[in-house]
Amino acid sequence: MAGAGRGRRCRGAVLLLLVASVLAPLVLYGRSPVPSLPDSTVARGAFDRGDGSGSGSGSNLVWPHMAASEVSLAKDLTIERLGEHKNRVLSATDDWQAVEVARSHPSGEKTDTWEEPVSRDADQVVAVGNDTAQSTQDGMIKEVVSTDRPADGFRDPGDSKEAEEQDGHGTDEKELQDATEVEHNDGSGASENNIAGTHTATNQTSSLDKESATDTLSDHASINADLDTSASSTGHSATSPDATIRIIKDQLIRAKTYLGVLASRGNHGTAKELRARMKDIQRALGDATDDGMLPQNVHGKIKAMEQTLGRIKRMHDGCSGAVNRLRTSLHSTEERLQSHRKDANYLAQLAAKSLPKGLHCLPLRLTNEYYLSNSNNKDFPNTEKLEDPKLHHYAVFSDNVLAAAVVVNSTLVHAKKPANHVFHIVTDRLNYAAMKMWFLANPLGEAAVQVQNIEEFTWLNSSYSPVLKQLGSSSMIDYYFGSGKARPGENPKFRNPKYLSILNHLRFYLPEIFPKLNKVLFLDDDTVVQQDLSALWSIDLKGKVNGAVETCGESFHRFDKYLNFSNPLIASNFNPHSCGWAYGMNMFDLSEWRKQNITDVYHTWQNLNEDRLLWKLGSLPAGLVTFWNRTFPLDRSWHLLGLGYNPNVNEKEIRRASVIHYNGNLKPWLEIGLSKYRKYWSRHVNYDQVFIRECNINP
């Protein structure tokens, strides 16, 4: 029983110590110094009877059965403990008074809130407060108690260095957390005081430390005020787990808007600063999805960004002026864009039709060699095959020596029986000697080749061909070389002088050029053959004249893209949604051509289009109307288009195609050609050939 009684008395003494430890922080947290009681008074209030008689032999408040010696020991310990807390209270009171005066009256004004104590002894502190001091103290005590701070948050000077470092490390985080909790609970009116009071309870080292810490917490309170302003302006709840993230995103949106305004006004210094702020806050945001994932210094970055945005906002006028400037800028930008598009289109056409230096050198070098060579060596072998209808005949009309050579070489490389292939090349007078010299210097083996000069076709004149008559007319010459102006919106490619060349229209006179042949495969000079084409001669065209690959999978290859359907003559004869087809690889049945008198059909439509009101210049629109209902669709694998303008042609389709076509401006022999497709063409050029080396033509 005696042991149990001593245990109960010990527990009572410990409880008393805990109560005393709690009372002192509560007094300090309330920020209102109270008159200190004498040590004996405190002891008697804890251990003496409830009647206040002061007799030590009576019962005490803690435990009525505690022995007198144990009561005396507990009293001594309590008095010592309260004395230490009393000294801290007095020191903190002096320091806090200095901080409050400095913060509230930075200019040196006097205040009636706190008065400097007249006397300062161990037992008394004089405090003069306003009418609301007691209510403020009570509210602060409740607020402090609501937080989970340990009652022993004050350290003795003799505490270990490690404990001080640990407490200092967590100070910033606790400050920000307590400030946010107080704001949410009591509103913005008491947030600053609460944060300051909490900070005082945490750091009791010196007056200088408290003053520095107070400035830091004032910054935190300002940041939180900015956060509340941004959150309320954007409708975000400050209690949501991603409230700060939303504020950051809102700042970034505003910053991007201001960047455009700053750029338009030439304020490059401010724009540079704003970009730096944006990078800084974006780096802090990272991939965070809630506020807990943000770094500790994010509130400082938010405050800096808000200050920059506020300064920029004050620099510029209202939204109406900004809208007007944006409209003006947009209109000006659209006009410049249209102008640049026209210039780019013109330059693209110019680059596409300009001859590279090496390709200009090659025909000159070949022409010179042709006229210097022995006249007895200017005939091609295998001339007996030129009119044999049983062989496979190809028609190539070109003024580009190297391009024509690639067509012939690629065809023979993949031919199963090269001896059955005959190539008929027609060029103009300027390139005739060079074209002939090339194939004389590079014989085709068992295959036959024929090079003809268009000037030798005496039957092809303006009295027979409407297109020749039109090309030689003064209006046409003025359209290309004079002051004639194109219609608004007209594509400049239709004014390209290449359309003056009869080579472009020679495909409509195949029966006249090859009177003894039944079938001819027409190939453009910007094509490359990748497979044996012998099977094309065995395809039954079902009475059609033209065998071609249709291109109705692409909307711009339908009839309404080439013909003028506002003209009643076109509208009454053709369907605007009919599938177009591709020139470049066409199997022509010359026997059916002659039977159906296709050349006369072509002449009729050319005469009707003398004023270019039915279609623009070019051979494809004329071919569409001439071979209307006379075209047999070939399988798409025979002919693949787009390598001269489309960078997204499927590689598998390229490898599978029998003939690939570089239709468009980006020809493979030009520097502007698509490099990813050039390999299919350049592999058929012998760059070790003497003439190519002399002209410095490289892959």
PDB file of N, CA and C in Angstrom, residues 429-479:
ATOM      1  N   ARG A 429      15.151  21.383-131.808  1.00  0.00           N
ATOM      2  CA  ARG A 429      16.339  21.588-132.629  1.00  0.00           C
ATOM      3  C   ARG A 429      17.543  21.956-131.777  1.00  0.00           C
ATOM      4  N   LEU A 430      17.337  22.665-130.687  1.00  0.00           N
ATOM      5  CA  LEU A 430      18.437  23.113-129.858  1.00  0.00           C
ATOM      6  C   LEU A 430      19.155  21.946-129.193  1.00  0.00           C
ATOM      7  N   ASN A 431      18.419  20.893-128.828  1.00  0.00           N
ATOM      8  CA  ASN A 431      19.005  19.776-128.087  1.00  0.00           C
ATOM      9  C   ASN A 431      19.148  18.506-128.927  1.00  0.00           C
ATOM     10  N   TYR A 432      18.872  18.614-130.193  1.00  0.00           N
ATOM     11  CA  TYR A 432      18.909  17.406-131.022  1.00  0.00           C
ATOM     12  C   TYR A 432      20.310  16.789-131.072  1.00  0.00           C
ATOM     13  N   ALA A 433      21.323  17.585-131.351  1.00  0.00           N
ATOM     14  CA  ALA A 433      22.694  17.063-131.467  1.00  0.00           C
ATOM     15  C   ALA A 433      23.162  16.490-130.133  1.00  0.00           C
ATOM     16  N   ALA A 434      22.853  17.161-129.033  1.00  0.00           N
ATOM     17  CA  ALA A 434      23.285  16.679-127.721  1.00  0.00           C
ATOM     18  C   ALA A 434      22.596  15.361-127.367  1.00  0.00           C
ATOM     19  N   MET A 435      21.287  15.260-127.663  1.00  0.00           N
ATOM     20  CA  MET A 435      20.554  14.040-127.342  1.00  0.00           C
ATOM     21  C   MET A 435      21.096  12.865-128.162  1.00  0.00           C
ATOM     22  N   LYS A 436      21.354  13.119-129.405  1.00  0.00           N
ATOM     23  CA  LYS A 436      21.849  12.039-130.261  1.00  0.00           C
ATOM     24  C   LYS A 436      23.260  11.625-129.860  1.00  0.00           C
ATOM     25  N   MET A 437      24.085  12.609-129.507  1.00  0.00           N
ATOM     26  CA  MET A 437      25.453  12.301-129.113  1.00  0.00           C
ATOM     27  C   MET A 437      25.475  11.484-127.821  1.00  0.00           C
ATOM     28  N   TRP A 438      24.558  11.750-126.906  1.00  0.00           N
ATOM     29  CA  TRP A 438      24.531  10.988-125.660  1.00  0.00           C
ATOM     30  C   TRP A 438      24.309   9.504-125.912  1.00  0.00           C
ATOM     31  N   PHE A 439      23.328   9.180-126.745  1.00  0.00           N
ATOM     32  CA  PHE A 439      23.024   7.772-126.975  1.00  0.00           C
ATOM     33  C   PHE A 439      24.022   7.119-127.935  1.00  0.00           C
ATOM     34  N   LEU A 440      24.723   7.943-128.724  1.00  0.00           N
ATOM     35  CA  LEU A 440      25.818   7.387-129.503  1.00  0.00           C
ATOM     36  C   LEU A 440      26.997   7.040-128.592  1.00  0.00           C
ATOM     37  N   ALA A 441      27.229   7.891-127.585  1.00  0.00           N
ATOM     38  CA  ALA A 441      28.329   7.637-126.662  1.00  0.00           C
ATOM     39  C   ALA A 441      27.969   6.582-125.627  1.00  0.00           C
ATOM     40  N   ASN A 442      26.696   6.305-125.426  1.00  0.00           N
ATOM     41  CA  ASN A 442      26.236   5.315-124.455  1.00  0.00           C
ATOM     42  C   ASN A 442      25.252   4.363-125.135  1.00  0.00           C
ATOM     43  N   PRO A 443      25.736   3.461-125.939  1.00  0.00           N
ATOM     44  CA  PRO A 443      24.850   2.566-126.696  1.00  0.00           C
ATOM     45  C   PRO A 443      24.009   1.690-125.772  1.00  0.00           C
ATOM     46  N   LEU A 444      22.843   1.245-126.295  1.00  0.00           N
ATOM     47  CA  LEU A 444      21.871   0.478-125.514  1.00  0.00           C
ATOM     48  C   LEU A 444      21.971  -1.018-125.731  1.00  0.00           C
ATOM     49  N   GLY A 445      22.982  -1.458-126.393  1.00  0.00           N
ATOM     50  CA  GLY A 445      23.126  -2.895-126.610  1.00  0.00           C
ATOM     51  C   GLY A 445      22.144  -3.391-127.657  1.00  0.00           C
ATOM     52  N   GLU A 446      21.341  -4.422-127.305  1.00  0.00           N
ATOM     53  CA  GLU A 446      20.403  -5.020-128.262  1.00  0.00           C
ATOM     54  C   GLU A 446      19.145  -4.181-128.451  1.00  0.00           C
ATOM     55  N   ALA A 447      18.881  -3.266-127.560  1.00  0.00           N
ATOM     56  CA  ALA A 447      17.704  -2.404-127.701  1.00  0.00           C
ATOM     57  C   ALA A 447      17.950  -1.360-128.776  1.00  0.00           C
ATOM     58  N   ALA A 448      16.857  -0.875-129.342  1.00  0.00           N
ATOM     59  CA  ALA A 448      16.949   0.111-130.418  1.00  0.00           C
ATOM     60  C   ALA A 448      16.538   1.482-129.888  1.00  0.00           C
ATOM     61  N   VAL A 449      17.135   2.533-130.412  1.00  0.00           N
ATOM     62  CA  VAL A 449      16.806   3.897-130.034  1.00  0.00           C
ATOM     63  C   VAL A 449      16.750   4.757-131.278  1.00  0.00           C
ATOM     64  N   GLN A 450      15.859   5.712-131.245  1.00  0.00           N
ATOM     65  CA  GLN A 450      15.709   6.659-132.349  1.00  0.00           C
ATOM     66  C   GLN A 450      15.566   8.058-131.766  1.00  0.00           C
ATOM     67  N   VAL A 451      16.346   8.998-132.269  1.00  0.00           N
ATOM     68  CA  VAL A 451      16.269  10.391-131.826  1.00  0.00           C
ATOM     69  C   VAL A 451      15.816  11.223-133.020  1.00  0.00           C
ATOM     70  N   GLN A 452      14.715  11.952-132.815  1.00  0.00           N
ATOM     71  CA  GLN A 452      14.146  12.757-133.898  1.00  0.00           C
ATOM     72  C   GLN A 452      14.080  14.223-133.499  1.00  0.00           C
ATOM     73  N   ASN A 453      14.163  15.057-134.511  1.00  0.00           N
ATOM     74  CA  ASN A 453      14.052  16.498-134.352  1.00  0.00           C
ATOM     75  C   ASN A 453      12.645  16.924-134.736  1.00  0.00           C
ATOM     76  N   ILE A 454      11.978  17.646-133.848  1.00  0.00           N
ATOM     77  CA  ILE A 454      10.598  18.031-134.124  1.00  0.00           C
ATOM     78  C   ILE A 454      10.495  18.929-135.352  1.00  0.00           C
ATOM     79  N   GLU A 455      11.597  19.604-135.674  1.00  0.00           N
ATOM     80  CA  GLU A 455      11.599  20.456-136.852  1.00  0.00           C
ATOM     81  C   GLU A 455      11.467  19.645-138.142  1.00  0.00           C
ATOM     82  N   GLU A 456      11.739  18.352-138.054  1.00  0.00           N
ATOM     83  CA  GLU A 456      11.630  17.503-139.236  1.00  0.00           C
ATOM     84  C   GLU A 456      10.196  17.088-139.532  1.00  0.00           C
ATOM     85  N   PHE A 457       9.257  17.344-138.602  1.00  0.00           N
ATOM     86  CA  PHE A 457       7.848  17.016-138.831  1.00  0.00           C
ATOM     87  C   PHE A 457       7.215  18.168-139.617  1.00  0.00           C
ATOM     88  N   THR A 458       7.392  18.122-140.896  1.00  0.00           N
ATOM     89  CA  THR A 458       6.903  19.211-141.740  1.00  0.00           C
ATOM     90  C   THR A 458       5.385  19.287-141.763  1.00  0.00           C
ATOM     91  N   TRP A 459       4.711  18.189-141.498  1.00  0.00           N
ATOM     92  CA  TRP A 459       3.257  18.183-141.481  1.00  0.00           C
ATOM     93  C   TRP A 459       2.681  18.912-140.260  1.00  0.00           C
ATOM     94  N   LEU A 460       3.542  19.104-139.220  1.00  0.00           N
ATOM     95  CA  LEU A 460       3.085  19.753-137.997  1.00  0.00           C
ATOM     96  C   LEU A 460       3.320  21.257-138.128  1.00  0.00           C
ATOM     97  N   ASN A 461       2.292  21.961-138.578  1.00  0.00           N
ATOM     98  CA  ASN A 461       2.386  23.403-138.774  1.00  0.00           C
ATOM     99  C   ASN A 461       1.104  24.077-138.273  1.00  0.00           C
ATOM    100  N   SER A 462       1.080  25.394-138.324  1.00  0.00           N
ATOM    101  CA  SER A 462      -0.049  26.140-137.774  1.00  0.00           C
ATOM    102  C   SER A 462      -1.334  25.947-138.565  1.00  0.00           C
ATOM    103  N   SER A 463      -1.222  25.586-139.821  1.00  0.00           N
ATOM    104  CA  SER A 463      -2.439  25.355-140.607  1.00  0.00           C
ATOM    105  C   SER A 463      -3.087  24.023-140.247  1.00  0.00           C
ATOM    106  N   TYR A 464      -2.327  23.108-139.713  1.00  0.00           N
ATOM    107  CA  TYR A 464      -2.862  21.798-139.333  1.00  0.00           C
ATOM    108  C   TYR A 464      -3.188  21.737-137.831  1.00  0.00           C
ATOM    109  N   SER A 465      -2.342  22.306-137.012  1.00  0.00           N
ATOM    110  CA  SER A 465      -2.493  22.211-135.557  1.00  0.00           C
ATOM    111  C   SER A 465      -3.001  23.534-134.981  1.00  0.00           C
ATOM    112  N   PRO A 466      -4.216  23.515-134.398  1.00  0.00           N
ATOM    113  CA  PRO A 466      -4.735  24.753-133.778  1.00  0.00           C
ATOM    114  C   PRO A 466      -3.841  25.260-132.656  1.00  0.00           C
ATOM    115  N   VAL A 467      -3.220  24.366-131.905  1.00  0.00           N
ATOM    116  CA  VAL A 467      -2.406  24.812-130.792  1.00  0.00           C
ATOM    117  C   VAL A 467      -1.176  25.558-131.284  1.00  0.00           C
ATOM    118  N   LEU A 468      -0.600  25.142-132.428  1.00  0.00           N
ATOM    119  CA  LEU A 468       0.533  25.877-132.978  1.00  0.00           C
ATOM    120  C   LEU A 468       0.107  27.266-133.437  1.00  0.00           C
ATOM    121  N   LYS A 469      -1.073  27.334-133.983  1.00  0.00           N
ATOM    122  CA  LYS A 469      -1.590  28.634-134.415  1.00  0.00           C
ATOM    123  C   LYS A 469      -1.798  29.559-133.216  1.00  0.00           C
ATOM    124  N   GLN A 470      -2.334  29.004-132.153  1.00  0.00           N
ATOM    125  CA  GLN A 470      -2.573  29.809-130.955  1.00  0.00           C
ATOM    126  C   GLN A 470      -1.264  30.212-130.281  1.00  0.00           C
ATOM    127  N   LEU A 471      -0.304  29.300-130.232  1.00  0.00           N
ATOM    128  CA  LEU A 471       0.962  29.609-129.592  1.00  0.00           C
ATOM    129  C   LEU A 471       1.723  30.706-130.332  1.00  0.00           C
ATOM    130  N   GLY A 472       1.469  30.826-131.637  1.00  0.00           N
ATOM    131  CA  GLY A 472       2.155  31.846-132.429  1.00  0.00           C
ATOM    132  C   GLY A 472       1.386  33.135-132.543  1.00  0.00           C
ATOM    133  N   SER A 473       0.221  33.212-131.935  1.00  0.00           N
ATOM    134  CA  SER A 473      -0.594  34.427-132.035  1.00  0.00           C
ATOM    135  C   SER A 473       0.001  35.543-131.193  1.00  0.00           C
ATOM    136  N   SER A 474      -0.313  36.791-131.580  1.00  0.00           N
ATOM    137  CA  SER A 474       0.223  37.942-130.857  1.00  0.00           C
ATOM    138  C   SER A 474      -0.332  38.022-129.430  1.00  0.00           C
ATOM    139  N   SER A 475      -1.587  37.608-129.253  1.00  0.00           N
ATOM    140  CA  SER A 475      -2.175  37.659-127.907  1.00  0.00           C
ATOM    141  C   SER A 475      -1.475  36.677-126.969  1.00  0.00           C
ATOM    142  N   MET A 476      -1.120  35.509-127.500  1.00  0.00           N
ATOM    143  CA  MET A 476      -0.432  34.532-126.667  1.00  0.00           C
ATOM    144  C   MET A 476       0.978  34.995-126.322  1.00  0.00           C
ATOM    145  N   ILE A 477       1.670  35.569-127.298  1.00  0.00           N
ATOM    146  CA  ILE A 477       3.018  36.069-127.040  1.00  0.00           C
ATOM    147  C   ILE A 477       2.981  37.213-126.033  1.00  0.00           C
ATOM    148  N   ASP A 478       1.966  38.083-126.170  1.00  0.00           N
ATOM    149  CA  ASP A 478       1.835  39.184-125.224  1.00  0.00           C
ATOM    150  C   ASP A 478       1.499  38.663-123.823  1.00  0.00           C
ATOM    151  N   TYR A 479       0.741  37.577-123.781  1.00  0.00           N
ATOM    152  CA  TYR A 479       0.363  36.989-122.485  1.00  0.00           C
ATOM    153  C   TYR A 479       1.599  36.497-121.736  1.00  0.00           C
TER     154      TYR A 479
END
